[in-house]
Amino acid sequence: MKTGKGAVFMKISTKGRYALRLMMDIAMNDTGEPVRIKDISARQDISIKYLEQIVSILNRAGFVRAIRGPQGGYRLVRKPSEYTAGMILRLTEGSLAPVGCLDYEENDCPRQDSCGTLELWKRLNSAIKTVVDSVTLEDLVDWQRQKKDDYII
């Protein structure tokens, strides 16, 4: 959460955005051989060190598998259709709730019974969940490929 001039808003960090790009890159470049971090770094213009930090999180969570050796790299553990943007973002960002009182299933805010804005935050939270949990990695890859196809024309 960021605050400024009285406003409160959620912003996805570079870690979350780059995790999505890293997963998309692996999915798009899966030829049966592991995808190397060095190649992802070059294609995505993200430093190798930062990608290594992010891929470590994804590897520990079982989203990708590391293959060691000179021809090593990373592979997705599942099909792109089996990952949602929400899964990846929650792993790297934590809660995507717009306000702290909705971070957990149980809202323990002492003001919840008298809070006039709670319904707004609940609706916003629901909308965020609906979007990120309905978009798969496969959707993101398809959208990326459409962008590339549009660019080639």
Coordinates of N, CA and C in Angstrom, one line a residue:
M1 N 0.8 -1.2 0.0 CA 0.0 0.0 0.0 C 0.9 1.2 0.0
K2 N 0.5 2.2 -0.8 CA 1.1 3.5 -0.8 C 0.2 4.5 -0.3
T3 N 0.7 5.6 0.3 CA -0.2 6.7 0.7 C 0.5 8.0 0.2
G4 N -0.3 8.9 0.0 CA 0.2 10.2 -0.4 C -1.0 11.2 -0.6
K5 N -0.9 12.4 0.0 CA -1.9 13.4 -0.1 C -3.3 12.9 0.3
G6 N -3.3 12.1 1.3 CA -4.6 11.6 1.8 C -5.2 10.4 1.1
A7 N -4.5 10.0 0.0 CA -5.1 8.8 -0.8 C -4.4 7.5 -0.4
V8 N -5.1 6.5 -0.4 CA -4.5 5.1 -0.1 C -4.8 4.3 -1.4
F9 N -3.8 3.7 -1.9 CA -4.0 2.8 -3.1 C -3.0 1.7 -3.1
M10 N -3.4 0.6 -3.7 CA -2.5 -0.6 -3.8 C -1.8 -0.5 -5.2
K11 N -0.5 -0.8 -5.1 CA 0.2 -0.8 -6.3 C 1.0 -2.1 -6.4
I12 N 1.0 -2.8 -7.5 CA 1.7 -4.0 -7.7 C 3.2 -3.6 -7.9
S13 N 4.1 -4.3 -7.1 CA 5.5 -3.9 -7.2 C 6.2 -4.5 -8.4
T14 N 7.4 -4.1 -8.6 CA 8.2 -4.7 -9.8 C 8.3 -6.2 -9.6
K15 N 8.4 -6.7 -8.3 CA 8.5 -8.1 -8.1 C 7.3 -8.9 -8.6
G16 N 6.1 -8.4 -8.4 CA 5.0 -9.1 -8.9 C 4.9 -9.0 -10.4
R17 N 5.1 -7.8 -10.9 CA 5.1 -7.6 -12.4 C 6.1 -8.5 -13.1
Y18 N 7.3 -8.5 -12.6 CA 8.4 -9.3 -13.2 C 8.2 -10.8 -13.0
A19 N 7.5 -11.2 -11.9 CA 7.2 -12.6 -11.8 C 6.3 -13.0 -12.9
L20 N 5.3 -12.2 -13.2 CA 4.4 -12.6 -14.3 C 5.1 -12.6 -15.6
R21 N 6.0 -11.7 -15.9 CA 6.7 -11.7 -17.1 C 7.7 -12.9 -17.2
L22 N 8.3 -13.2 -16.1 CA 9.2 -14.4 -16.0 C 8.4 -15.7 -16.4
M23 N 7.3 -15.8 -15.7 CA 6.5 -17.0 -16.0 C 6.0 -17.1 -17.4
M24 N 5.6 -15.9 -17.9 CA 5.1 -15.8 -19.3 C 6.3 -16.2 -20.3
D25 N 7.5 -15.7 -20.0 CA 8.6 -16.0 -20.8 C 9.0 -17.5 -20.8
I26 N 8.9 -18.1 -19.7 CA 9.2 -19.5 -19.6 C 8.1 -20.3 -20.4
A27 N 6.9 -19.9 -20.3 CA 5.8 -20.6 -21.0 C 5.9 -20.4 -22.5
M28 N 6.3 -19.2 -22.9 CA 6.4 -18.8 -24.4 C 7.6 -19.5 -25.0
N29 N 8.6 -19.7 -24.2 CA 9.9 -20.3 -24.8 C 10.2 -21.7 -24.4
D30 N 9.1 -22.4 -24.0 CA 9.3 -23.8 -23.7 C 9.3 -24.7 -24.9
T31 N 10.5 -25.1 -25.3 CA 10.7 -26.0 -26.4 C 11.0 -27.4 -26.0
G32 N 10.8 -27.7 -24.7 CA 11.1 -29.0 -24.1 C 12.5 -28.9 -23.4
E33 N 13.2 -27.9 -23.6 CA 14.5 -27.6 -22.9 C 14.3 -26.6 -21.9
P34 N 15.0 -26.6 -20.8 CA 14.9 -25.5 -19.8 C 15.2 -24.2 -20.4
V35 N 14.5 -23.2 -19.8 CA 14.7 -21.8 -20.3 C 15.7 -21.1 -19.3
R36 N 16.8 -20.6 -19.9 CA 17.8 -20.0 -19.0 C 17.5 -18.6 -18.6
I37 N 17.9 -18.3 -17.3 CA 17.7 -17.0 -16.8 C 18.4 -15.9 -17.6
K38 N 19.6 -16.2 -18.1 CA 20.3 -15.3 -19.0 C 19.5 -14.9 -20.2
D39 N 18.8 -15.8 -20.8 CA 18.0 -15.5 -22.0 C 16.7 -14.7 -21.6
I40 N 16.1 -15.1 -20.4 CA 14.9 -14.3 -20.0 C 15.4 -12.9 -19.7
S41 N 16.5 -12.7 -19.0 CA 17.0 -11.4 -18.7 C 17.2 -10.5 -20.0
A42 N 17.7 -11.1 -21.0 CA 17.9 -10.4 -22.3 C 16.6 -10.0 -22.9
R43 N 15.7 -11.0 -23.0 CA 14.4 -10.7 -23.6 C 13.5 -9.7 -22.9
Q44 N 13.6 -9.8 -21.5 CA 12.7 -9.0 -20.7 C 13.3 -7.7 -20.2
D45 N 14.6 -7.6 -20.4 CA 15.4 -6.4 -20.0 C 15.2 -6.2 -18.4
I46 N 15.4 -7.3 -17.7 CA 15.4 -7.4 -16.3 C 16.8 -8.0 -15.8
S47 N 17.3 -7.4 -14.8 CA 18.7 -7.9 -14.4 C 18.6 -9.4 -13.9
I48 N 19.7 -10.1 -14.2 CA 19.8 -11.5 -13.8 C 19.6 -11.6 -12.3
K49 N 20.3 -10.7 -11.5 CA 20.2 -10.8 -10.1 C 18.8 -10.7 -9.6
Y50 N 18.0 -9.8 -10.1 CA 16.6 -9.6 -9.7 C 15.8 -10.9 -10.1
L51 N 16.0 -11.3 -11.3 CA 15.3 -12.5 -11.8 C 15.6 -13.7 -10.9
E52 N 16.8 -13.9 -10.5 CA 17.2 -15.0 -9.6 C 16.5 -14.9 -8.3
Q53 N 16.3 -13.7 -7.8 CA 15.5 -13.6 -6.5 C 14.1 -14.0 -6.7
I54 N 13.5 -13.6 -7.8 CA 12.1 -13.9 -8.1 C 11.9 -15.4 -8.4
V55 N 12.8 -16.0 -9.2 CA 12.7 -17.4 -9.6 C 12.9 -18.3 -8.4
S56 N 13.7 -17.8 -7.4 CA 13.9 -18.6 -6.2 C 12.5 -18.7 -5.5
I57 N 11.8 -17.6 -5.4 CA 10.5 -17.7 -4.7 C 9.5 -18.6 -5.5
L58 N 9.5 -18.5 -6.8 CA 8.7 -19.4 -7.6 C 9.1 -20.8 -7.5
N59 N 10.4 -21.1 -7.4 CA 10.9 -22.5 -7.3 C 10.5 -23.1 -5.9
R60 N 10.7 -22.3 -4.9 CA 10.3 -22.8 -3.5 C 8.8 -23.1 -3.4
A61 N 8.0 -22.3 -4.1 CA 6.6 -22.5 -4.1 C 6.1 -23.6 -5.0
G62 N 7.0 -24.2 -5.8 CA 6.7 -25.3 -6.7 C 6.0 -24.8 -8.0
F63 N 6.2 -23.6 -8.4 CA 5.6 -23.1 -9.6 C 6.5 -23.4 -10.8
V64 N 7.9 -23.4 -10.5 CA 8.8 -23.7 -11.6 C 9.8 -24.8 -11.0
R65 N 10.5 -25.5 -11.9 CA 11.4 -26.5 -11.5 C 12.8 -26.1 -12.0
A66 N 13.8 -26.1 -11.2 CA 15.2 -25.7 -11.6 C 15.8 -27.0 -12.2
I67 N 16.5 -26.9 -13.3 CA 17.3 -27.9 -13.9 C 18.7 -27.5 -13.9
R68 N 19.6 -28.2 -13.2 CA 21.0 -27.8 -13.0 C 21.8 -28.3 -14.2
G69 N 23.0 -27.7 -14.3 CA 24.0 -28.1 -15.3 C 24.1 -27.1 -16.4
P70 N 25.1 -27.3 -17.3 CA 25.4 -26.3 -18.3 C 24.2 -26.0 -19.3
Q71 N 23.3 -27.0 -19.4 CA 22.2 -26.7 -20.3 C 20.9 -26.5 -19.4
G72 N 21.2 -26.1 -18.1 CA 20.1 -26.0 -17.2 C 19.3 -24.7 -17.4
G73 N 18.3 -24.6 -16.5 CA 17.4 -23.4 -16.6 C 16.1 -23.8 -15.8
Y74 N 15.0 -23.3 -16.3 CA 13.7 -23.4 -15.6 C 12.6 -23.9 -16.5
R75 N 11.8 -24.7 -15.9 CA 10.6 -25.2 -16.6 C 9.4 -24.9 -15.7
L76 N 8.2 -24.7 -16.3 CA 7.0 -24.7 -15.5 C 6.7 -26.1 -15.0
V77 N 6.2 -26.2 -13.8 CA 5.8 -27.4 -13.2 C 4.4 -27.9 -13.8
R78 N 3.6 -26.9 -14.0 CA 2.2 -27.2 -14.6 C 2.0 -26.6 -15.9
K79 N 0.9 -26.8 -16.5 CA 0.5 -26.2 -17.8 C 0.2 -24.7 -17.5
P80 N 0.4 -23.8 -18.4 CA 0.1 -22.4 -18.2 C -1.3 -22.1 -17.9
S81 N -2.2 -23.0 -18.3 CA -3.7 -22.8 -18.0 C -4.0 -23.1 -16.5
E82 N -3.0 -23.7 -15.8 CA -3.2 -24.1 -14.4 C -2.7 -23.1 -13.4
Y83 N -2.1 -22.0 -13.9 CA -1.7 -20.9 -13.0 C -2.6 -19.7 -13.3
T84 N -3.0 -19.0 -12.2 CA -3.7 -17.7 -12.4 C -2.8 -16.6 -12.1
A85 N -3.1 -15.4 -12.6 CA -2.3 -14.2 -12.3 C -2.4 -14.0 -10.8
G86 N -3.5 -14.3 -10.2 CA -3.7 -14.1 -8.7 C -2.8 -15.0 -7.9
M87 N -2.6 -16.3 -8.4 CA -1.6 -17.2 -7.7 C -0.2 -16.6 -7.6
I88 N 0.2 -16.1 -8.8 CA 1.6 -15.6 -8.9 C 1.7 -14.3 -8.2
L89 N 0.7 -13.4 -8.3 CA 0.8 -12.1 -7.6 C 0.7 -12.3 -6.1
R90 N -0.1 -13.2 -5.6 CA -0.2 -13.4 -4.1 C 1.1 -13.9 -3.6
L91 N 1.7 -14.8 -4.4 CA 3.0 -15.4 -3.9 C 4.0 -14.3 -3.8
T92 N 4.1 -13.4 -4.7 CA 5.1 -12.3 -4.7 C 4.7 -11.1 -3.9
E93 N 3.5 -10.8 -3.9 CA 3.0 -9.5 -3.2 C 2.4 -9.7 -1.9
G94 N 1.9 -10.9 -1.6 CA 1.1 -11.1 -0.4 C -0.3 -10.8 -0.7
S95 N -1.0 -10.2 0.2 CA -2.5 -9.9 0.0 C -2.6 -8.8 -1.1
L96 N -3.7 -9.0 -1.8 CA -4.0 -8.0 -2.8 C -5.2 -7.1 -2.4
A97 N -5.6 -7.2 -1.1 CA -6.7 -6.5 -0.6 C -6.4 -5.0 -0.6
P98 N -7.4 -4.1 -0.9 CA -7.1 -2.7 -1.0 C -6.9 -2.0 0.4
V99 N -7.4 -2.7 1.4 CA -7.2 -2.1 2.8 C -6.8 -3.3 3.7
G100 N -6.1 -2.9 4.8 CA -5.6 -3.9 5.7 C -6.6 -4.8 6.4
C101 N -7.8 -4.2 6.6 CA -8.8 -5.0 7.4 C -9.3 -6.2 6.5
L102 N -9.0 -6.2 5.2 CA -9.5 -7.3 4.4 C -8.3 -8.3 4.0
D103 N -7.2 -8.1 4.6 CA -6.0 -8.9 4.3 C -6.3 -10.4 4.7
Y104 N -7.1 -10.6 5.7 CA -7.3 -12.0 6.1 C -8.8 -12.3 6.0
E105 N -9.1 -13.6 6.0 CA -10.5 -14.1 5.9 C -11.4 -13.5 7.0
E106 N -10.8 -13.4 8.2 CA -11.5 -12.8 9.4 C -11.2 -11.4 9.5
N107 N -12.2 -10.5 9.4 CA -12.0 -9.1 9.6 C -12.1 -8.8 11.0
D108 N -11.0 -8.4 11.7 CA -11.1 -8.1 13.1 C -11.0 -6.6 13.4
C109 N -11.4 -5.8 12.5 CA -11.3 -4.4 12.7 C -12.5 -4.0 13.7
P110 N -12.1 -3.2 14.7 CA -13.1 -2.9 15.7 C -14.2 -1.9 15.2
R111 N -13.9 -1.3 14.0 CA -14.8 -0.3 13.4 C -15.7 -1.0 12.4
Q112 N -15.6 -2.2 12.1 CA -16.3 -2.8 11.0 C -17.9 -2.6 11.0
D113 N -18.4 -2.7 12.2 CA -19.9 -2.5 12.4 C -20.4 -1.1 12.1
S114 N -19.5 -0.1 12.2 CA -19.9 1.3 12.0 C -19.1 1.9 10.8
C115 N -18.4 1.1 10.1 CA -17.6 1.7 9.0 C -18.4 1.9 7.7
G116 N -18.6 3.1 7.3 CA -19.3 3.4 6.1 C -18.6 3.1 4.8
T117 N -17.3 2.9 4.9 CA -16.6 2.7 3.7 C -16.3 1.2 3.5
L118 N -16.6 0.4 4.5 CA -16.2 -1.1 4.4 C -16.8 -1.7 3.2
E119 N -18.1 -1.4 2.8 CA -18.7 -2.0 1.7 C -18.0 -1.7 0.4
L120 N -17.5 -0.5 0.3 CA -16.7 -0.1 -0.9 C -15.5 -0.9 -1.0
W121 N -14.7 -1.1 0.1 CA -13.5 -1.9 0.1 C -13.8 -3.3 -0.2
K122 N -14.9 -3.9 0.3 CA -15.3 -5.2 0.0 C -15.5 -5.4 -1.4
R123 N -16.3 -4.5 -2.0 CA -16.6 -4.6 -3.5 C -15.3 -4.5 -4.3
L124 N -14.4 -3.6 -3.9 CA -13.2 -3.4 -4.7 C -12.3 -4.7 -4.5
N125 N -12.3 -5.2 -3.4 CA -11.5 -6.5 -3.1 C -12.1 -7.6 -4.0
S126 N -13.4 -7.7 -4.0 CA -14.1 -8.7 -4.8 C -13.7 -8.6 -6.3
A127 N -13.7 -7.3 -6.8 CA -13.4 -7.1 -8.2 C -12.0 -7.5 -8.5
I128 N -11.1 -7.1 -7.6 CA -9.7 -7.5 -7.8 C -9.5 -9.0 -7.9
K129 N -10.1 -9.7 -6.9 CA -10.1 -11.2 -6.9 C -10.7 -11.8 -8.2
T130 N -11.8 -11.2 -8.6 CA -12.5 -11.8 -9.8 C -11.6 -11.7 -11.0
V131 N -10.9 -10.5 -11.2 CA -10.0 -10.4 -12.3 C -8.8 -11.2 -12.2
V132 N -8.0 -11.1 -11.2 CA -6.7 -11.8 -11.1 C -6.9 -13.3 -11.0
D133 N -8.0 -13.8 -10.5 CA -8.2 -15.2 -10.4 C -8.9 -15.8 -11.6
S134 N -9.3 -15.0 -12.5 CA -9.9 -15.5 -13.8 C -9.0 -15.5 -15.0
V135 N -7.9 -14.7 -14.8 CA -6.9 -14.6 -15.9 C -5.8 -15.6 -15.6
T136 N -5.6 -16.5 -16.6 CA -4.5 -17.6 -16.4 C -3.2 -17.1 -17.1
L137 N -2.2 -17.8 -16.8 CA -0.9 -17.6 -17.5 C -1.1 -17.8 -19.0
E138 N -1.9 -18.8 -19.3 CA -2.1 -19.1 -20.7 C -2.8 -17.9 -21.4
D139 N -3.7 -17.2 -20.7 CA -4.4 -16.0 -21.2 C -3.3 -14.9 -21.5
L140 N -2.4 -14.7 -20.5 CA -1.4 -13.7 -20.6 C -0.5 -14.0 -21.8
V141 N -0.1 -15.3 -22.0 CA 0.7 -15.7 -23.1 C 0.0 -15.4 -24.4
D142 N -1.3 -15.7 -24.5 CA -2.1 -15.5 -25.7 C -2.1 -14.0 -26.0
W143 N -2.4 -13.2 -25.0 CA -2.4 -11.7 -25.2 C -1.1 -11.2 -25.6
Q144 N 0.0 -11.7 -25.1 CA 1.4 -11.3 -25.5 C 1.6 -11.7 -27.0
R145 N 1.2 -12.9 -27.4 CA 1.4 -13.3 -28.7 C 0.6 -12.4 -29.7
Q146 N -0.6 -12.0 -29.3 CA -1.4 -11.1 -30.1 C -0.7 -9.8 -30.3
K147 N -0.1 -9.3 -29.2 CA 0.6 -8.0 -29.3 C 1.7 -8.1 -30.3
K148 N 2.5 -9.2 -30.2 CA 3.6 -9.4 -31.2 C 3.1 -9.5 -32.6
D149 N 2.0 -10.3 -32.8 CA 1.4 -10.4 -34.1 C 0.9 -9.1 -34.6
D150 N 0.3 -8.2 -33.8 CA -0.1 -6.9 -34.2 C 1.0 -6.1 -34.6
Y151 N 2.2 -6.2 -33.9 CA 3.3 -5.4 -34.1 C 4.0 -5.8 -35.5
I152 N 3.9 -7.0 -35.8 CA 4.6 -7.5 -37.1 C 3.9 -7.0 -38.3
I153 N 2.6 -6.7 -38.2 CA 1.8 -6.3 -39.4 C 2.3 -5.0 -39.9

